[in-house]
Coordinates of N, CA and C in Angstrom, one line a residue:
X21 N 97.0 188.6 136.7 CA 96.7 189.5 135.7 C 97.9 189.7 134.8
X22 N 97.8 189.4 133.5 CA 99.2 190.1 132.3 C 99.1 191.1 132.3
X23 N 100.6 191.7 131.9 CA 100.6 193.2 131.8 C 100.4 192.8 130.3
X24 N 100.4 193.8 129.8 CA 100.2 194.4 128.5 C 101.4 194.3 127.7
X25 N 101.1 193.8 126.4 CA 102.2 193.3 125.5 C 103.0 194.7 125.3
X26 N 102.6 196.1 125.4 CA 103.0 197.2 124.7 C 103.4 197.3 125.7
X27 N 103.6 197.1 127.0 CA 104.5 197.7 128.3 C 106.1 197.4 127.9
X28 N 106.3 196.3 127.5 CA 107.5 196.3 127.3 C 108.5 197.2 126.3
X29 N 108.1 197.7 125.0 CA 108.5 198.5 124.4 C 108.6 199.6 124.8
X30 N 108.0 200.1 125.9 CA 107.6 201.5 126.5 C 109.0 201.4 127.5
X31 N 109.0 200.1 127.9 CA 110.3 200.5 129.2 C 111.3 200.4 128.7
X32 N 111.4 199.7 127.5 CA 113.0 199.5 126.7 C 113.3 201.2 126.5
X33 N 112.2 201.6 126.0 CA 112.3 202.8 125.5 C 113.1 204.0 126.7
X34 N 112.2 203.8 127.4 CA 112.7 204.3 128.8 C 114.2 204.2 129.1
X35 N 114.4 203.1 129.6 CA 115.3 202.9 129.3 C 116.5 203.4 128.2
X36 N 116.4 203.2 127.0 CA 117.5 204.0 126.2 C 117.3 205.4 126.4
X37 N 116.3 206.0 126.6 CA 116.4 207.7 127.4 C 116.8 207.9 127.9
X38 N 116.9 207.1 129.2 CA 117.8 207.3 130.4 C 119.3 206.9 129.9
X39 N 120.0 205.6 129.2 CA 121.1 205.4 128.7 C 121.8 207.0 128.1
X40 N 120.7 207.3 126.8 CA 121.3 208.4 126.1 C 121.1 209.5 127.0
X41 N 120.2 209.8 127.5 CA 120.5 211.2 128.6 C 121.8 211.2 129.2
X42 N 122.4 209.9 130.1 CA 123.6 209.8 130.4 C 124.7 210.3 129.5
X43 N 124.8 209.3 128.6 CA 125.5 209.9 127.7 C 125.8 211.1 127.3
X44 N 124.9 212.0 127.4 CA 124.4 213.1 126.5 C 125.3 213.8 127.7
X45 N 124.9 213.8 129.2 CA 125.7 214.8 130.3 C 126.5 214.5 130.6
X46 N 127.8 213.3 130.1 CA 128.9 213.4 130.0 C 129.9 213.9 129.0
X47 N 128.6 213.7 127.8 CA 129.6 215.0 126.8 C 129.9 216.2 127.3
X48 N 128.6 216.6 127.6 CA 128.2 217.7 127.9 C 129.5 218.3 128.5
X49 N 129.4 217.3 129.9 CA 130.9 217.9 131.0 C 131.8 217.5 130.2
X50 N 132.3 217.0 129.4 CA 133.6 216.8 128.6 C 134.0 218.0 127.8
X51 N 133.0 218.4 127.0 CA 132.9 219.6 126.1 C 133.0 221.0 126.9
X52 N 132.4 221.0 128.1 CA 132.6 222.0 129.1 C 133.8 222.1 129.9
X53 N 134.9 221.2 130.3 CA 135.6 220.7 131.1 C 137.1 220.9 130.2
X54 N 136.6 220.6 128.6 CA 137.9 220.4 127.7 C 138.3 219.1 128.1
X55 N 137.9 217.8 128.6 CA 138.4 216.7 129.0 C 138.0 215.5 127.9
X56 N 138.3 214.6 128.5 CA 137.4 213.2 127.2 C 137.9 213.2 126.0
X57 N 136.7 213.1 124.9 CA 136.8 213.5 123.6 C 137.2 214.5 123.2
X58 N 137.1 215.6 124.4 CA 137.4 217.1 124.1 C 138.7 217.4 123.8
X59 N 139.7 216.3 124.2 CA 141.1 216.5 123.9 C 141.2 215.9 122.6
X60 N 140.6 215.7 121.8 CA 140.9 216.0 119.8 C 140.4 217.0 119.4
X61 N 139.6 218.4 120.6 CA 138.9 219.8 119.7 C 139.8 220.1 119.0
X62 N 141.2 220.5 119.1 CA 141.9 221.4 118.8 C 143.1 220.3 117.6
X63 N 143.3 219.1 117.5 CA 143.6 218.8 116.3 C 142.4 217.9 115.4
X64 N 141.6 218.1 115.9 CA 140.8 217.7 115.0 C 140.2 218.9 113.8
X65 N 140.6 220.6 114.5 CA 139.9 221.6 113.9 C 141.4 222.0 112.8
X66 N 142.6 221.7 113.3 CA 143.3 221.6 112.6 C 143.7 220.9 111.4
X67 N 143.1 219.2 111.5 CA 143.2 218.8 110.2 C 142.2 219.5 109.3
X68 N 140.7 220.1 110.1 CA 139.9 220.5 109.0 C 140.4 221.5 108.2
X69 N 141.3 222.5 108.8 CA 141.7 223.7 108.5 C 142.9 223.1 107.2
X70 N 143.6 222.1 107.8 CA 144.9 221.6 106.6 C 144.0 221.3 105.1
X71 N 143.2 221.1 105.5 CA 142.5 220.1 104.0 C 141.2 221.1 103.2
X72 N 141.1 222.4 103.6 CA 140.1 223.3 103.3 C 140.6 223.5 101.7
X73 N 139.4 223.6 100.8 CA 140.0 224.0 99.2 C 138.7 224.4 98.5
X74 N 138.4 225.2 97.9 CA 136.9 226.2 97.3 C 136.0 225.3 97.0
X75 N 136.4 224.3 96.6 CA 135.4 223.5 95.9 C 134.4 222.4 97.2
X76 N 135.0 222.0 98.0 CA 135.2 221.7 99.6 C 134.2 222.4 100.5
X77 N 134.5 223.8 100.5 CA 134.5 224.5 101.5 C 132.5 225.2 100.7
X78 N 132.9 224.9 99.3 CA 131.3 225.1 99.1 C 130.4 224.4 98.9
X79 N 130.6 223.2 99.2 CA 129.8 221.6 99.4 C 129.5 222.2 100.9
X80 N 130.7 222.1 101.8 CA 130.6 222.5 103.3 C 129.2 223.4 103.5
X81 N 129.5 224.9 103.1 CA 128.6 226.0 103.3 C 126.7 225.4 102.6
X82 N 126.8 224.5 102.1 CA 125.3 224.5 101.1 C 124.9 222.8 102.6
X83 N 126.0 222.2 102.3 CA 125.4 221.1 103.6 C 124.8 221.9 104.8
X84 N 125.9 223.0 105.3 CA 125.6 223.5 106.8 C 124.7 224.4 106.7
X85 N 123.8 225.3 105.1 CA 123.1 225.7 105.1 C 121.4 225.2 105.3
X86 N 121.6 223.7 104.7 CA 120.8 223.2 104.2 C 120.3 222.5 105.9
X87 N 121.1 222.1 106.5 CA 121.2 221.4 107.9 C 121.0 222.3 109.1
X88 N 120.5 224.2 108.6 CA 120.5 224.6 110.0 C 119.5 224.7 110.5
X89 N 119.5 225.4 111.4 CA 118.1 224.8 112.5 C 117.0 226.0 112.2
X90 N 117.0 227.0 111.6 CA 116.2 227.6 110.1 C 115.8 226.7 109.4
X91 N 116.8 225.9 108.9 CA 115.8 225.0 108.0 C 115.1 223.8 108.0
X92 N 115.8 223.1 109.7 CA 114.8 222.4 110.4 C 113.8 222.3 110.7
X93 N 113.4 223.9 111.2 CA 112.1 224.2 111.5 C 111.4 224.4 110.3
X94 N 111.8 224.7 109.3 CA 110.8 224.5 107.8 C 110.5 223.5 107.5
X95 N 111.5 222.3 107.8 CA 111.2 221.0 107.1 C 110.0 220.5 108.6
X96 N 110.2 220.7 109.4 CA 109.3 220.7 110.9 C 108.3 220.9 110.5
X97 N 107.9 222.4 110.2 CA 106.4 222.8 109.9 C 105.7 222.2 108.7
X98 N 106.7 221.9 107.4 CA 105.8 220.9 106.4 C 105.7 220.0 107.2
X99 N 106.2 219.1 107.7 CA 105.9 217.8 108.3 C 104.3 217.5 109.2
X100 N 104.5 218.8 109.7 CA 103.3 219.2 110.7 C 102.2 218.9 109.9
X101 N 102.4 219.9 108.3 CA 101.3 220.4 107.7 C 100.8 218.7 107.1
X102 N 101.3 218.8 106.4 CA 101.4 217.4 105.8 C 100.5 216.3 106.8
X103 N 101.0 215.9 107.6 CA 100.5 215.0 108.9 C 98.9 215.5 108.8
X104 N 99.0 216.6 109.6 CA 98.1 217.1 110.1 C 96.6 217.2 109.1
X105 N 97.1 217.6 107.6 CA 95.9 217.0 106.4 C 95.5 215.8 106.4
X106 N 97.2 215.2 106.5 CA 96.4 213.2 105.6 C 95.6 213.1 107.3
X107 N 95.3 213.8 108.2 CA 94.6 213.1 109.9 C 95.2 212.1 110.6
X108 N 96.8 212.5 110.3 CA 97.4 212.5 111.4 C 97.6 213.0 112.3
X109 N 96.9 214.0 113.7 CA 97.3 214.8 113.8 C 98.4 214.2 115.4
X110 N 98.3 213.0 115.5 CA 99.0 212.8 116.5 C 100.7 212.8 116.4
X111 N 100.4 212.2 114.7 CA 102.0 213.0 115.0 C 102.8 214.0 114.0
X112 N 101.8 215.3 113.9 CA 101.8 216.8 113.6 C 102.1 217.2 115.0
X113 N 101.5 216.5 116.4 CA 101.8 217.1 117.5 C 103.3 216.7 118.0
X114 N 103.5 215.4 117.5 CA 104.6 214.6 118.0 C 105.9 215.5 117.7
X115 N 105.7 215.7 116.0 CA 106.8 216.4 115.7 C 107.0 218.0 115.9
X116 N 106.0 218.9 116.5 CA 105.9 220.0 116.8 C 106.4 220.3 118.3
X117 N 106.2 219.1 118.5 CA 106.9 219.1 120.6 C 108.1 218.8 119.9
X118 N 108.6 217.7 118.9 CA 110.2 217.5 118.8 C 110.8 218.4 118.4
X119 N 110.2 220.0 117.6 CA 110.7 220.5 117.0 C 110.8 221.3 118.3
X120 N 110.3 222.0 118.4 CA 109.8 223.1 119.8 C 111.2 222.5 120.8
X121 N 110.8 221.6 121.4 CA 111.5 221.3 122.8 C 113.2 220.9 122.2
X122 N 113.0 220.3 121.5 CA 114.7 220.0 121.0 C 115.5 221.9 121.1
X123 N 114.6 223.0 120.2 CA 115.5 223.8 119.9 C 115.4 224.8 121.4
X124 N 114.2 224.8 122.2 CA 114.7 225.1 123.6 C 115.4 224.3 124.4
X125 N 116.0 223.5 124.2 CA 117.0 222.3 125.2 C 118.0 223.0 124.7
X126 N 118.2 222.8 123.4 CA 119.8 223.5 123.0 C 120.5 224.8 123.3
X127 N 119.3 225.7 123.1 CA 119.4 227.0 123.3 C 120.0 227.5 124.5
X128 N 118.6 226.5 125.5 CA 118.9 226.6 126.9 C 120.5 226.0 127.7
X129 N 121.0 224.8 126.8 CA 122.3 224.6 127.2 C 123.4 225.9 127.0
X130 N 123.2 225.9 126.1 CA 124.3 227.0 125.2 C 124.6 227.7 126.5
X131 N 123.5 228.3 126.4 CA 123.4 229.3 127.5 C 123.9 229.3 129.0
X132 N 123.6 227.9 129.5 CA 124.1 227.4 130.7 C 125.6 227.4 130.4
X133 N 126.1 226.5 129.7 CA 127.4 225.9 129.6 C 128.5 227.1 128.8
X134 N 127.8 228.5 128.0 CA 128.5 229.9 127.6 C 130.1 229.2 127.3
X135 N 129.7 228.3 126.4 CA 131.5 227.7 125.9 C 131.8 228.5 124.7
X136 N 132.7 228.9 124.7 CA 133.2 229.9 123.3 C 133.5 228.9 122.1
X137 N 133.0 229.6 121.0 CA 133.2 229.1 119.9 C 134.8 229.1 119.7
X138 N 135.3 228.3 119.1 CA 136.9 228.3 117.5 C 137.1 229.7 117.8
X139 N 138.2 230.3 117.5 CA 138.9 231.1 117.3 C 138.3 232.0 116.1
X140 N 138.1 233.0 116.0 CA 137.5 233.8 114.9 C 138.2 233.6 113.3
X141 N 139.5 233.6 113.7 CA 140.6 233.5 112.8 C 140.2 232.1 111.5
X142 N 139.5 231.1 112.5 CA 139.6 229.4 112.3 C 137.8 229.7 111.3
X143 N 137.1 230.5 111.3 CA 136.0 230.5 110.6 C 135.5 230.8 109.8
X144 N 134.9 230.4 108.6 CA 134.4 230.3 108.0 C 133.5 231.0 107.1
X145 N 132.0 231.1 108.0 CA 130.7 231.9 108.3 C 130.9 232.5 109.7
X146 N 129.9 233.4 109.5 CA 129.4 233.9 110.8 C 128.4 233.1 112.2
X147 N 129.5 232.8 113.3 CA 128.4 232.4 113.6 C 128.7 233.6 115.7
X148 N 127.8 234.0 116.2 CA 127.8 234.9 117.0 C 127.3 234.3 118.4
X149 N 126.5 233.1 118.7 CA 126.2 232.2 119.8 C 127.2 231.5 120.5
X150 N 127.1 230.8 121.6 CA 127.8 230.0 122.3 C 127.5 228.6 121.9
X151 N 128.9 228.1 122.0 CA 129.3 226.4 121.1 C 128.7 225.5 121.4
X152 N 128.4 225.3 122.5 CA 128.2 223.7 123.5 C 126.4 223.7 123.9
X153 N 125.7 223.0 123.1 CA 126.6 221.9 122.3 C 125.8 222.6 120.5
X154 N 126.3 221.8 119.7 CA 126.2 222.6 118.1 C 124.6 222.1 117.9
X155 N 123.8 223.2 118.1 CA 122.1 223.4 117.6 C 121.5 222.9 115.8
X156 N 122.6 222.9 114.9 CA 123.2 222.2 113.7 C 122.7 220.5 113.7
X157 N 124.1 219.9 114.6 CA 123.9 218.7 115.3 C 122.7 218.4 116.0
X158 N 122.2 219.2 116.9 CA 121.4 218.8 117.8 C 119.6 218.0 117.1
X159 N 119.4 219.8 115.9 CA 118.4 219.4 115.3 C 118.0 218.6 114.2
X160 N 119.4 218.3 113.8 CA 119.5 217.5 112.6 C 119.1 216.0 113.3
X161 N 119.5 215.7 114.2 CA 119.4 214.7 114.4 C 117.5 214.2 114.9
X162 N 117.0 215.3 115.6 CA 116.0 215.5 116.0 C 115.0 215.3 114.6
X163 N 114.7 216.2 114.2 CA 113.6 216.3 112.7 C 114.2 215.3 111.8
X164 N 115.4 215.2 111.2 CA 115.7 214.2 110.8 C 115.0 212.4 111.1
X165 N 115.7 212.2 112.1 CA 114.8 211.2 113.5 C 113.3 211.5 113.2
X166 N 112.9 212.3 113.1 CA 111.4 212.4 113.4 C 110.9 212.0 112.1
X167 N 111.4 212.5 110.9 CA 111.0 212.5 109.5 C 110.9 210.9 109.4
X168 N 112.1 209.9 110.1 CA 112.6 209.0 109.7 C 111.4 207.8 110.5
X169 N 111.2 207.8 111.8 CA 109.5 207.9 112.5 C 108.5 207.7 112.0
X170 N 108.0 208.7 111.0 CA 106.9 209.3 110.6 C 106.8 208.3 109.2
X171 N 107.6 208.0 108.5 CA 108.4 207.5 107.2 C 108.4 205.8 107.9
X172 N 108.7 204.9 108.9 CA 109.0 204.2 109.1 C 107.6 203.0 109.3
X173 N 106.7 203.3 109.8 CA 105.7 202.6 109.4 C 104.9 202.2 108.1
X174 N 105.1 200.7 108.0 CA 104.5 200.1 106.7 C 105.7 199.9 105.6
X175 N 107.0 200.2 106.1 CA 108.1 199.8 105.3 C 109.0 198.5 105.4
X176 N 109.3 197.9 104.7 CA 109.9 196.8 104.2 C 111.2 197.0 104.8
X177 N 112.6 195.9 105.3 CA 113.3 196.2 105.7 C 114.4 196.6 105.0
X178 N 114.4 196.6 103.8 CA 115.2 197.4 103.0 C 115.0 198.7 102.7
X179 N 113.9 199.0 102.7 CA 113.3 200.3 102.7 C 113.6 201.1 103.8
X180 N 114.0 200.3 105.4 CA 114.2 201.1 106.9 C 115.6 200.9 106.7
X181 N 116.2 200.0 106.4 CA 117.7 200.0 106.3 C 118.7 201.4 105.3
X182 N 117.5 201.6 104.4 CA 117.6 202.7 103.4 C 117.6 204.0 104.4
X183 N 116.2 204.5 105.1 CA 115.6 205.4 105.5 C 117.1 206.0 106.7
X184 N 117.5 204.5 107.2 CA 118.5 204.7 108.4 C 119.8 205.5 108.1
X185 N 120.3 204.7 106.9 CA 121.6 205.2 106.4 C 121.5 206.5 105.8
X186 N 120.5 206.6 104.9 CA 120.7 207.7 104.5 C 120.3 209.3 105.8
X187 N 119.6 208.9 107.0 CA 119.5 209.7 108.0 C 120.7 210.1 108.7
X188 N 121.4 208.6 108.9 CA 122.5 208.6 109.7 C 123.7 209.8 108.8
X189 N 123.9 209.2 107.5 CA 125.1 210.3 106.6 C 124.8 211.3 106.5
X190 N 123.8 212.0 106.1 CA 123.2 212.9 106.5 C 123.5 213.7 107.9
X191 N 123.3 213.4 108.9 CA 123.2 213.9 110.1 C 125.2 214.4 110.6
X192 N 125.4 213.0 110.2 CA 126.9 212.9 110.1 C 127.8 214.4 109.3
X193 N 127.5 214.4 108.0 CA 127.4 215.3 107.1 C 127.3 216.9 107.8
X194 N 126.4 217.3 108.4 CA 125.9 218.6 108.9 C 126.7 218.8 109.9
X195 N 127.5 217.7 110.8 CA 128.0 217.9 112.0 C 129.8 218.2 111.2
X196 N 129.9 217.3 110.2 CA 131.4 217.2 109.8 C 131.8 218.6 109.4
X197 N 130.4 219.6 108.7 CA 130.9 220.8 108.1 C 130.6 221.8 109.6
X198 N 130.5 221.9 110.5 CA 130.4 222.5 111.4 C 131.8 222.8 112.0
X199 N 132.4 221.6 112.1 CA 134.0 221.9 112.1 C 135.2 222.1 111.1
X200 N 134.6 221.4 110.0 CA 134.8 221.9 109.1 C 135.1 223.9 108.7
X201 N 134.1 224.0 109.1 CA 134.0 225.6 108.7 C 134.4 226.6 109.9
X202 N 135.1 226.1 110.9 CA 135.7 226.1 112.4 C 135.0 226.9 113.0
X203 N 133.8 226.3 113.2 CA 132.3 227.4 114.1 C 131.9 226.3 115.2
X204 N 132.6 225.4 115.4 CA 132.5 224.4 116.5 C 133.4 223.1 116.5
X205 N 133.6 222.7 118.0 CA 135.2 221.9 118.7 C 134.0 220.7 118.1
X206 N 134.8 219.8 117.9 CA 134.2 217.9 117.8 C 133.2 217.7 118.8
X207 N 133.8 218.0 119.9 CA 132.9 217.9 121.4 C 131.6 218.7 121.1
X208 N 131.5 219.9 120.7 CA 130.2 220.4 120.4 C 129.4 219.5 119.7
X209 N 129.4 219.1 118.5 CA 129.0 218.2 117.4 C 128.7 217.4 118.4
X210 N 129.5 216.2 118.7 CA 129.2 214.9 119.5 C 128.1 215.0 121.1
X211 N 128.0 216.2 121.6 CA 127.5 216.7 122.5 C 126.2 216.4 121.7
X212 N 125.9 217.4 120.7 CA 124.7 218.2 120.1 C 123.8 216.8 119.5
X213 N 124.7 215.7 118.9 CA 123.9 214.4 118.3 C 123.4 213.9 119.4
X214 N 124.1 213.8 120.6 CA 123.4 212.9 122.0 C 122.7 213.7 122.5
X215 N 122.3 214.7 122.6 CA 121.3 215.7 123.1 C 120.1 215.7 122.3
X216 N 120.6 215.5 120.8 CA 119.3 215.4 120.0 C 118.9 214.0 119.9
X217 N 119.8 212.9 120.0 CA 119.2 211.9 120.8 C 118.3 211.4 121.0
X218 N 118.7 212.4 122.7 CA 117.5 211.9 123.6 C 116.4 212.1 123.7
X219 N 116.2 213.7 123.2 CA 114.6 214.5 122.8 C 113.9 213.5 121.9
X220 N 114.7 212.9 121.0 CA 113.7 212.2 120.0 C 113.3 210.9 120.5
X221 N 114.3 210.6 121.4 CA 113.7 209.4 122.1 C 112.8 209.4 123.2
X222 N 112.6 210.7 123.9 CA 111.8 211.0 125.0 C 110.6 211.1 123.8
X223 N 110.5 211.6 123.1 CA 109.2 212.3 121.9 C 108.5 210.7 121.9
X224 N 109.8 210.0 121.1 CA 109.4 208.9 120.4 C 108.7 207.3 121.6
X225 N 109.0 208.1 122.6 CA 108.2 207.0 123.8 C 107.0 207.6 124.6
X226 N 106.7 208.5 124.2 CA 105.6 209.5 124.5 C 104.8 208.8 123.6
X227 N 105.0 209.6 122.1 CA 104.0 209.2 121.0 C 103.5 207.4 121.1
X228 N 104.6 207.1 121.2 CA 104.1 205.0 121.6 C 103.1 205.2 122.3
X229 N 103.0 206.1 123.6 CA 102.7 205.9 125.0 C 100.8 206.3 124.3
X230 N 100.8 206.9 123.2 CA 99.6 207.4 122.9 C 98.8 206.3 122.2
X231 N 99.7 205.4 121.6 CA 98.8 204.8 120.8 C 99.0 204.4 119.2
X232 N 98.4 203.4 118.7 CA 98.3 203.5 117.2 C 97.8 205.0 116.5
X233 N 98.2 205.2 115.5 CA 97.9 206.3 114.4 C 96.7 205.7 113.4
X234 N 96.1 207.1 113.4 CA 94.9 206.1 112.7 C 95.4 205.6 111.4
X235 N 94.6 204.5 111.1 CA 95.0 203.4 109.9 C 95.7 202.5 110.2
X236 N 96.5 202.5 111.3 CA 97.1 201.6 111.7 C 96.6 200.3 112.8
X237 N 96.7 199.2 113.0 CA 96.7 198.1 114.1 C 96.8 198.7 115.1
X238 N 95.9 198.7 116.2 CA 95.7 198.9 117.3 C 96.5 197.9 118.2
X239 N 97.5 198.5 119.1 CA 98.3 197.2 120.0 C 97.4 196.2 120.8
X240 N 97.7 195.0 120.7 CA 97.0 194.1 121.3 C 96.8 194.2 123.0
X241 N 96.4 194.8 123.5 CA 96.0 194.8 124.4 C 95.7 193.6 125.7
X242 N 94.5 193.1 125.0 CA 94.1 191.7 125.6 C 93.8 190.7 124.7
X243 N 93.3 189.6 125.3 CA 92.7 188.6 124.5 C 91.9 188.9 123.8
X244 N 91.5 188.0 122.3 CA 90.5 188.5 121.5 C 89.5 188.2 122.3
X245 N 88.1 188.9 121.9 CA 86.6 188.3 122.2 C 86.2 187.3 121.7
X246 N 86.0 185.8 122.3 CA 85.4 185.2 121.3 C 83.8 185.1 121.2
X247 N 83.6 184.3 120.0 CA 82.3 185.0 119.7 C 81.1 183.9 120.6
X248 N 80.2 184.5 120.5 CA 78.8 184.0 121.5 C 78.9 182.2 121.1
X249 N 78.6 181.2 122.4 CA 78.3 180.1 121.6 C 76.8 180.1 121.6
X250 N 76.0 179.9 120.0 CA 74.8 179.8 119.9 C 74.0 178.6 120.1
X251 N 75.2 177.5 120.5 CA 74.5 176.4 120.3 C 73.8 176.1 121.8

């Protein structure tokens, strides 16, 4: 008996979840530990602080407003809506678990790991939560990711080469003014992209695991039927 041509994408998949989950819980203890990466928190917050100037610092505030996880979940729930009209609704669901579960993963770390934010002195905005890992980072990477998913079928490779870069600077961008505006260590940020990660990858091998979306090619399963011989 063959397995099934779509088994394999499913375990690759697997697979990089498990890779980036790794990943993801040794930031974690790095960022918690002050070890690793975590030994540039403290001059890496300082070159931000050397190079701060108005004009700067209000690009910064409009990126980190535009990138927070307030407005994640707005761009979330259009995505939903949207989906959910044109009869998509499998992945209105897709992206409502990515939106949902990413921001209780985060929340729920914070809370575990209770890492103190920058120095009050070092900030910017207001921000009143626990650092580890940055919820900024986390979701941006997540709905972002998800938008870029959703967007990715039936596109040309310059068109996904487009969709990538501009997700990736972006995502990059939201995390840079986070320290930037000294409301979180490097380690928080780099924590928060691997954590958002892997939600989208656990999402994004789920939704595989369901199936084509309607309008689309159904995965080849088995052999075609061939047709009756009449002769």
């Amino acid at each position: 008996m063959r397995s099934s041509p779509t088994r394999l994408p499913l375990v690759l998949g697997a697979v990089l979840v498990a890779l980036l989950a790794l990943a993801a819980g040794w930031l974690l203890h790095f960022g918690a530990t002050g070890s690793g990466p975590a030994d540039a928190d403290a001059a890496l917050l300082t070159d931000a602080i050397a190079v701060r100037e108005p004009a700067l610092t209000t690009t910064a505030v409009t990126i980190t407003t535009i990138g927070s996880t307030a407005a994640m979940a707005l761009l979330a729930a259009a995505m939903c809506v949207v989906s959910w009209l044109r009869g998509h609704r499998a992945d209105a669901l897709f992206v409502a678990a990515a939106a949902i579960g990413g921001s209780a993963l985060f929340r729920l770390l914070k809370v575990f790991f209770d890492r103190p934010r920058p120095p009050v002195a070092t900030r910017l905005v207001n921000e009143t939560n626990e650092s580890l890992p940055s919820g900024h980072a986390t979701m941006s990477v997540v709905i972002v990711g998800a938008l870029v998913v959703l967007l990715w079928t039936g596109r040309g490779t310059v068109a996904r080469v487009a969709l990538l870069t501009a997700a990736t600077l972006w995502v990059v961008a939201v995390g840079a003014t986070r320290i930037y505006l000294g409301v979180h260590w490097f380690s928080d940020v780099l924590a928060g992209w691997f954590v958002g990660a892997t939600w989208l990858a656990v999402c994004v091998v789920v939704r595989r695991s369901w199936g084509s979306r309607p309008g689309e090619p159904a995965p080849v399963d088995a052999d075609p039927v061939e047709p009756a011989d009449d002769r």
